[in-house]
Coordinates of C-alpha atoms and ligand atoms in Angstrom, one line a residue:
M28 CA -102.1 28.2 -61.9
I29 CA -98.7 28.7 -60.4
S30 CA -97.5 27.0 -57.3
F31 CA -94.7 28.6 -55.3
Q32 CA -92.6 26.0 -53.4
R33 CA -91.7 26.7 -49.8
A34 CA -88.7 24.3 -49.5
T35 CA -86.9 26.2 -46.8
L36 CA -89.8 26.2 -44.4
A37 CA -90.5 22.6 -45.1
Q38 CA -86.8 21.7 -44.3
E39 CA -86.9 23.6 -41.1
L40 CA -90.1 22.0 -39.9
T41 CA -88.9 18.5 -40.9
A42 CA -85.7 19.0 -38.8
A43 CA -87.8 20.3 -35.9
L44 CA -90.2 17.4 -36.1
Q45 CA -87.3 14.9 -36.0
G46 CA -86.1 16.6 -32.9
K47 CA -83.0 17.9 -34.6
S48 CA -83.4 21.6 -33.8
L49 CA -82.1 22.8 -30.6
L50 CA -85.0 24.9 -29.6
G51 CA -88.7 24.1 -29.5
D52 CA -90.6 21.0 -28.8
A53 CA -92.0 20.1 -32.3
H54 CA -91.0 16.5 -31.7
N55 CA -93.9 16.5 -29.1
G56 CA -96.3 17.7 -31.7
L57 CA -96.3 20.7 -34.1
F58 CA -99.4 22.9 -34.0
L59 CA -99.7 25.4 -36.8
A60 CA -102.4 28.1 -37.1
A61 CA -103.1 30.5 -39.9
P62 CA -106.2 32.0 -41.4
R63 CA -108.2 30.2 -44.1
R64 CA -107.0 30.2 -47.6
T65 CA -103.5 31.4 -46.7
G66 CA -102.0 28.2 -48.1
K67 CA -101.8 25.8 -45.2
S68 CA -103.1 22.7 -46.9
T69 CA -101.1 23.5 -50.1
F70 CA -97.9 23.7 -48.0
L71 CA -98.6 20.6 -45.9
Q72 CA -99.3 18.4 -48.9
G73 CA -97.1 20.1 -51.5
D74 CA -94.0 20.9 -49.4
L75 CA -93.9 19.4 -46.0
L76 CA -95.2 15.9 -47.0
P77 CA -92.5 15.4 -49.7
A78 CA -89.8 16.9 -47.5
L79 CA -90.7 14.4 -44.7
E80 CA -90.8 11.5 -47.2
A81 CA -87.4 12.5 -48.5
A82 CA -86.1 12.4 -45.0
G83 CA -87.2 8.7 -44.8
V84 CA -90.5 9.2 -43.0
V85 CA -93.9 7.5 -43.8
V86 CA -96.5 10.3 -44.0
V87 CA -100.2 10.0 -43.4
Y88 CA -102.2 13.1 -44.3
V89 CA -105.8 13.7 -43.3
D90 CA -107.9 16.8 -43.8
L91 CA -110.8 16.8 -41.3
W92 CA -112.6 19.4 -43.4
A93 CA -112.5 17.2 -46.5
D94 CA -115.9 16.0 -45.6
V95 CA -117.3 17.8 -42.5
R96 CA -120.2 15.3 -42.3
R97 CA -117.9 12.5 -41.6
D98 CA -116.8 11.7 -38.1
P99 CA -113.3 13.1 -37.4
G100 CA -112.3 10.0 -35.4
S101 CA -113.0 7.6 -38.3
L102 CA -111.4 9.9 -40.8
I103 CA -108.2 9.7 -38.9
A104 CA -108.5 5.9 -38.5
E105 CA -109.2 5.5 -42.2
A106 CA -106.2 7.5 -43.3
I107 CA -103.9 5.4 -41.1
A108 CA -105.5 2.2 -42.4
H109 CA -105.0 3.4 -45.9
A110 CA -101.3 4.0 -45.3
L111 CA -101.1 0.5 -43.7
E112 CA -102.6 -1.3 -46.7
P113 CA -99.6 -1.5 -49.0
Q114 CA -97.4 -2.5 -46.0
L115 CA -99.8 -5.2 -44.8
G116 CA -100.6 -6.4 -48.3
L117 CA -97.3 -8.4 -48.2
V118 CA -97.9 -9.7 -44.7
A119 CA -101.4 -10.7 -45.4
R120 CA -100.5 -12.6 -48.6
A121 CA -97.8 -14.4 -46.7
A122 CA -100.3 -15.3 -44.0
K123 CA -102.8 -16.5 -46.5
K124 CA -100.3 -18.7 -48.1
A125 CA -99.4 -20.2 -44.8
R126 CA -103.2 -20.5 -43.9
L127 CA -102.7 -18.4 -40.8
N128 CA -105.5 -16.4 -39.3
T129 CA -103.2 -14.3 -37.2
V130 CA -99.7 -13.2 -37.9
K131 CA -97.1 -11.7 -35.8
V132 CA -95.8 -8.3 -36.9
G133 CA -93.1 -6.8 -34.7
G134 CA -94.2 -8.7 -31.7
M135 CA -97.9 -8.0 -32.2
E136 CA -100.7 -10.5 -33.1
V137 CA -102.7 -9.2 -36.0
D138 CA -105.9 -10.8 -37.2
T139 CA -105.4 -11.1 -40.9
S140 CA -109.1 -10.6 -41.6
K141 CA -108.9 -7.2 -40.1
I142 CA -105.9 -6.1 -41.9
G143 CA -106.5 -2.8 -43.7
K144 CA -109.2 -1.8 -41.2
V145 CA -108.3 0.0 -38.0
D146 CA -111.5 -1.1 -36.1
G147 CA -109.8 -4.2 -34.8
L148 CA -106.8 -2.3 -33.7
T149 CA -106.5 0.8 -31.6
L150 CA -105.0 3.9 -33.2
T151 CA -101.9 3.3 -31.2
D152 CA -101.6 -0.3 -32.4
A153 CA -102.2 0.8 -36.0
L154 CA -99.5 3.5 -35.8
R155 CA -97.1 1.1 -34.2
L156 CA -97.8 -1.4 -36.9
L157 CA -97.2 1.1 -39.6
H158 CA -94.0 2.2 -38.0
Q159 CA -92.8 -1.4 -37.6
T160 CA -93.8 -2.8 -41.0
A161 CA -92.3 0.2 -42.8
S162 CA -89.2 0.3 -40.5
K163 CA -89.5 4.1 -40.7
P164 CA -90.7 6.9 -38.4
V165 CA -94.3 7.9 -39.1
A166 CA -95.6 11.4 -39.4
L167 CA -99.4 12.0 -39.1
I168 CA -100.5 15.4 -40.5
V169 CA -104.0 16.3 -39.3
D170 CA -105.3 19.3 -41.3
E171 CA -108.0 21.4 -39.6
A172 CA -107.4 19.4 -36.5
Q173 CA -109.7 21.6 -34.3
H174 CA -112.6 19.9 -36.1
A175 CA -111.8 16.8 -34.1
L176 CA -113.1 18.7 -31.0
T177 CA -116.6 18.9 -32.4
S178 CA -117.3 15.2 -31.6
E179 CA -116.6 12.9 -28.7
S180 CA -115.0 10.3 -30.9
G181 CA -112.8 12.9 -32.5
E182 CA -111.7 14.0 -29.1
A183 CA -111.0 10.4 -28.1
A184 CA -108.9 10.1 -31.3
M185 CA -106.8 13.1 -30.3
T186 CA -106.2 11.6 -26.8
A187 CA -105.3 8.3 -28.5
L188 CA -102.8 10.1 -30.7
K189 CA -101.1 11.7 -27.7
S190 CA -100.9 8.4 -26.0
A191 CA -99.5 6.8 -29.2
R192 CA -96.8 9.5 -29.3
D193 CA -95.9 8.9 -25.7
Q194 CA -95.6 5.1 -26.3
L195 CA -93.7 5.2 -29.5
N196 CA -91.2 8.0 -28.8
R197 CA -88.2 7.9 -26.5
P198 CA -85.7 10.6 -25.7
G199 CA -83.5 11.0 -28.8
E200 CA -85.8 8.7 -30.9
V201 CA -88.8 10.1 -32.6
N202 CA -91.0 7.4 -34.2
L203 CA -94.3 9.3 -34.3
M204 CA -94.4 12.9 -35.5
L205 CA -97.7 14.8 -35.2
V206 CA -98.6 17.9 -37.1
M207 CA -101.9 19.6 -36.4
S208 CA -103.0 22.6 -38.4
G209 CA -106.0 24.9 -38.0
S210 CA -107.6 28.0 -39.4
D211 CA -108.3 29.4 -36.0
R212 CA -105.7 29.8 -33.3
D213 CA -108.3 30.0 -30.5
K214 CA -109.9 26.7 -31.5
L215 CA -106.6 25.0 -31.9
L216 CA -105.7 26.3 -28.5
R217 CA -108.3 24.0 -27.0
L218 CA -106.1 21.1 -27.9
V219 CA -103.3 22.3 -25.7
N220 CA -104.4 24.9 -23.1
T221 CA -106.3 23.2 -20.3
A222 CA -105.1 20.4 -18.0
S223 CA -107.6 18.1 -19.6
A224 CA -106.7 19.0 -23.2
P225 CA -105.2 16.2 -25.2
F226 CA -101.9 18.0 -25.9
Y227 CA -101.7 20.0 -22.7
G228 CA -98.5 22.2 -22.6
S229 CA -97.7 22.3 -26.3
Q230 CA -97.4 25.6 -28.1
I231 CA -99.3 26.8 -31.1
Q232 CA -97.1 28.4 -33.8
R233 CA -98.3 30.8 -36.3
M234 CA -97.7 29.3 -39.7
P235 CA -95.9 32.0 -41.7
T236 CA -97.9 33.6 -44.5
L237 CA -96.3 33.6 -48.0
G238 CA -93.7 36.3 -47.9
S239 CA -91.6 38.6 -50.0
D240 CA -90.0 35.6 -51.8
F241 CA -93.4 34.7 -53.1
I242 CA -93.9 38.3 -54.4
A243 CA -90.5 38.3 -56.0
Y244 CA -91.3 35.0 -57.7
V245 CA -94.6 36.3 -59.0
A246 CA -92.8 39.5 -60.2
S247 CA -90.2 37.5 -62.0
L248 CA -92.9 35.5 -63.8
I249 CA -94.6 38.7 -64.9
E250 CA -91.3 40.2 -66.1
A251 CA -90.5 37.0 -68.0
Q252 CA -93.8 36.9 -69.8
R253 CA -94.3 40.7 -70.3
P254 CA -90.9 42.3 -70.6
E255 CA -92.4 45.6 -71.4
L256 CA -93.7 45.8 -67.8
K257 CA -90.2 45.7 -66.3
P258 CA -89.5 46.6 -63.6
V259 CA -92.5 45.4 -61.7
D260 CA -93.2 47.4 -58.5
Q261 CA -92.8 44.7 -55.9
A262 CA -93.7 47.0 -53.0
V263 CA -97.1 47.6 -54.4
L264 CA -97.6 43.9 -55.1
Q265 CA -96.7 43.2 -51.5
Q266 CA -99.1 45.8 -50.3
A267 CA -101.9 44.4 -52.4
F268 CA -101.2 40.9 -51.2
E269 CA -101.5 42.1 -47.6
V270 CA -104.8 43.8 -48.3
F271 CA -106.0 40.5 -49.9
G272 CA -105.3 39.0 -46.4
Y273 CA -102.3 37.0 -47.7
R274 CA -104.6 34.8 -49.7
P275 CA -102.8 33.8 -52.9
Q276 CA -105.8 32.6 -54.8
F277 CA -107.5 36.0 -54.7
F278 CA -104.3 37.8 -55.3
M279 CA -103.4 35.7 -58.3
G280 CA -107.0 35.9 -59.6
A281 CA -107.0 39.7 -59.5
L282 CA -103.5 39.8 -61.0
G283 CA -104.7 37.7 -63.9
Q284 CA -107.5 40.2 -64.5
V285 CA -105.4 43.4 -64.4
L286 CA -102.8 41.8 -66.7
S287 CA -105.4 40.4 -69.1
P288 CA -105.4 42.0 -72.6
L289 CA -109.1 42.3 -72.2
S290 CA -108.8 44.5 -69.1
A291 CA -108.8 47.7 -71.1
L292 CA -106.4 49.1 -68.5
T293 CA -104.4 52.1 -69.6
G294 CA -101.9 52.9 -66.9
R295 CA -99.7 50.6 -64.9
F296 CA -101.2 47.4 -63.5
E297 CA -99.9 47.7 -60.0
P298 CA -102.3 50.4 -58.7
A299 CA -105.2 48.6 -60.4
L300 CA -104.2 45.5 -58.5
L301 CA -104.2 47.4 -55.2
E302 CA -107.6 48.9 -56.0
A303 CA -108.9 45.4 -56.7
A304 CA -107.6 44.3 -53.3
R305 CA -109.3 47.2 -51.5
Q306 CA -112.5 46.4 -53.3
R307 CA -112.3 42.8 -52.2
Q308 CA -111.8 43.9 -48.6
L309 CA -114.9 46.1 -48.8
N310 CA -116.9 43.3 -50.2
D311 CA -115.7 40.9 -47.5
E312 CA -116.7 43.4 -44.8
A313 CA -120.0 44.1 -46.5
Q314 CA -120.7 40.4 -46.6
M315 CA -120.2 40.1 -42.8
A316 CA -122.4 43.1 -42.2
S317 CA -125.2 41.7 -44.3
D318 CA -124.8 38.3 -42.5
Y319 CA -125.1 40.1 -39.2
L320 CA -128.0 42.2 -40.2
G321 CA -129.9 39.2 -41.6
L322 CA -130.0 37.7 -38.1
K323 CA -132.9 37.9 -35.7
P324 CA -132.5 40.4 -32.8
T325 CA -131.7 37.7 -30.2
E326 CA -129.1 36.1 -32.5
Q327 CA -127.5 39.5 -33.1
A328 CA -127.2 40.1 -29.4
V329 CA -125.6 36.6 -28.9
L330 CA -123.2 37.1 -31.7
W331 CA -122.3 40.6 -30.5
R332 CA -121.5 39.1 -27.1
M333 CA -119.3 36.5 -28.7
L334 CA -117.5 39.0 -30.8
E335 CA -116.9 41.2 -27.7
Q336 CA -115.8 38.4 -25.4
G337 CA -113.7 36.2 -27.7
A338 CA -112.3 33.2 -25.8
R339 CA -113.9 34.4 -22.6
Y340 CA -117.4 33.9 -24.0
R341 CA -119.8 32.1 -21.7
P342 CA -123.2 31.8 -23.2
Y343 CA -125.5 31.6 -20.2
D344 CA -123.8 33.4 -17.3
A345 CA -125.7 36.2 -15.6
E346 CA -123.7 38.9 -17.3
A347 CA -124.3 37.4 -20.7
L348 CA -128.1 37.2 -20.1
R349 CA -128.0 40.8 -18.9
F350 CA -126.2 41.8 -22.1
Y351 CA -128.7 40.1 -24.3
R352 CA -131.6 41.7 -22.4
E353 CA -130.0 45.2 -22.8
K354 CA -129.4 44.8 -26.5
T355 CA -132.8 43.3 -27.4
S356 CA -134.8 45.3 -24.8
H357 CA -136.5 42.2 -23.6
P358 CA -135.5 39.3 -21.3
V359 CA -133.7 36.4 -23.1
S360 CA -133.9 33.0 -21.4
V361 CA -131.2 30.3 -21.5
A362 CA -133.4 28.3 -23.8
Q363 CA -133.7 31.2 -26.2
T364 CA -130.0 31.7 -26.1
Q365 CA -129.5 28.1 -26.9
K366 CA -131.9 28.3 -29.8
A367 CA -130.1 31.4 -31.2
L368 CA -126.7 29.6 -31.0
E369 CA -128.1 26.5 -32.6
N370 CA -129.7 28.5 -35.5
M371 CA -126.4 30.3 -36.2
R372 CA -124.6 26.9 -36.1
Q373 CA -127.1 25.3 -38.5
R374 CA -127.1 28.0 -41.1
M375 CA -125.0 27.7 -44.3
P376 CA -122.3 28.8 -44.1
A377 CA -122.3 28.3 -40.3
L378 CA -121.5 31.4 -38.2
I379 CA -120.8 29.4 -35.0
W380 CA -118.6 26.5 -34.0
K381 CA -119.4 24.2 -31.1
S382 CA -117.1 21.8 -29.4
A383 CA -118.1 18.4 -28.0
R384 CA -117.9 20.0 -24.6
G385 CA -120.5 22.6 -25.5
E386 CA -118.0 25.5 -25.9
Y387 CA -119.0 28.0 -28.6
S388 CA -116.9 30.3 -30.7
L389 CA -117.1 32.0 -34.1
E390 CA -116.6 29.8 -37.1
D391 CA -114.6 32.5 -38.9
A392 CA -112.0 34.3 -36.9
A393 CA -112.0 37.1 -39.5
M394 CA -115.2 38.3 -37.9
H395 CA -113.3 39.3 -34.8
R396 CA -111.0 41.6 -36.8
W397 CA -114.0 43.1 -38.6
F398 CA -115.7 43.7 -35.3
E399 CA -112.7 45.3 -33.7
A400 CA -112.1 47.6 -36.7
L401 CA -115.7 48.8 -36.7
V402 CA -115.6 49.4 -32.9
D403 CA -112.3 51.3 -33.3
A404 CA -113.9 53.4 -36.0
G405 CA -117.0 54.0 -33.9
K406 CA -119.1 52.3 -36.5
W407 CA -120.4 49.3 -34.5
P408 CA -123.1 47.9 -34.9
P409 CA -123.1 47.9 -38.7
S410 CA -125.8 49.9 -40.5
P411 CA -128.0 48.4 -43.2
L412 CA -126.1 50.6 -45.7
Q413 CA -122.9 48.6 -45.1
G414 CA -124.7 45.3 -45.7
M415 CA -126.2 46.6 -49.0
L416 CA -122.8 46.7 -50.6
A417 CA -122.4 43.0 -50.6
L418 CA -125.8 42.4 -52.2
E419 CA -125.1 44.8 -55.0
D420 CA -122.2 42.8 -56.1
E421 CA -123.9 39.4 -56.1
Ligands
LIG23 N1 -97.6 28.2 -52.5 C1 -98.6 28.6 -53.2 N2 -98.4 29.1 -54.5 C2 -99.5 29.5 -55.2 N3 -100.7 29.5 -54.8 C3 -101.0 29.0 -53.6 C4 -100.0 28.5 -52.7 N4 -100.6 28.1 -51.6 C5 -101.9 28.3 -51.7 N5 -102.2 28.8 -52.9 C6 -103.5 29.1 -53.5 O1 -104.4 29.4 -52.4 C7 -105.5 28.5 -52.3 C8 -105.8 28.2 -50.9 O2 -104.8 27.5 -50.3 P1 -105.0 26.4 -49.2 O3 -103.7 25.6 -49.1 O4 -106.2 25.6 -49.5 O5 -105.3 27.3 -47.9 P2 -105.7 26.8 -46.5 O6 -105.5 25.3 -46.3 O7 -104.9 27.7 -45.6 O8 -107.2 27.2 -46.3 C9 -105.1 27.3 -53.1 O9 -106.2 26.8 -53.8 C10 -104.2 27.9 -54.2 O10 -104.9 28.4 -55.2
LIG24 MG1 -106.9 23.9 -45.8

């Protein structure tokens, strides 16, 4: 497995977070969105985290998807507590020696029995303590941050982080950097776009996908290992990567297959790679079609409305109920709508996402693109034939 380092992007973001770039307000929080599997977590952990550490920052990383059954609020608290442990170990040992129950750290009273746990401290206190004991600025990276909005305690944690930022930072002095990433721009937007949102006013940036430098790197690896394939057609590689939706894992997997001595491939490998990409795209689409077709009529109508309305979706307004009725040819009540939404949320994998405030959206933003493409092609709703493709391949 190869890993392509994205040092330049990591440097740029580090400078922006420190408030060193002229433009932008990353020092108030950096919000990065990009589709699933395009390399966000890999970048955050493998490139950004070490770049920040090299710049003298203590970094706390937490992935809210690491265990979706766990409460997002406590996951964040735990990650901070974990980072505090090595710092407080010293303080705690000193306190024990002196038989003290509380110690003063940076002007704060800390109960030594609670050291290592955040329960006794607020998130703000814990972050301040981390900052003061380490004598360094702190960066908190929350991966798949939109997941915090699915519970009240997660929402409260986000509000607490914003308040911690406001308390710890001063003009020209950034002590707490916040990085929030997400697989869905619309959901991440809910952290910033209403007056009651925790980070009201911040901007969501699109995290760049791996680019032509990644393709050039892969091409150079192929040429080094298989000199007879020189020169590798980078334009076709790039095209295949795009068709794979910029998802390196699928791209590299298919590349491994077409380059394998067992592939029985006669001509060049590049067109075969592109063909594999197209096949994958067809499969993805067929999977979505079969998911859709497997739903009950009411669920289909509700999903259709969500696909059509996007961020404007309101589940129970008169127009929505009229829409469901028209599509199912029978009246659909609010309770039935609710049940349909709940069913689509409970299924594995879930089709629907629900925030703590009862807002609904699609779990996978790729479905919107699929829907729009079918509508443009005059092929919506999907026919059972499209759904079959996915099953054949299983
Ligand atoms: N820089 C990279 N170089 C090579 N492979 C990568 C890179 N970034 C991601 N990948 C591959 O893509 C997969 C998905 O990446 P990940 O970071 O988990 O995506 P995301 O967090 O956006 O869902 C990884 O398991 C890895 O195989
Ligand atoms: Mg990830």
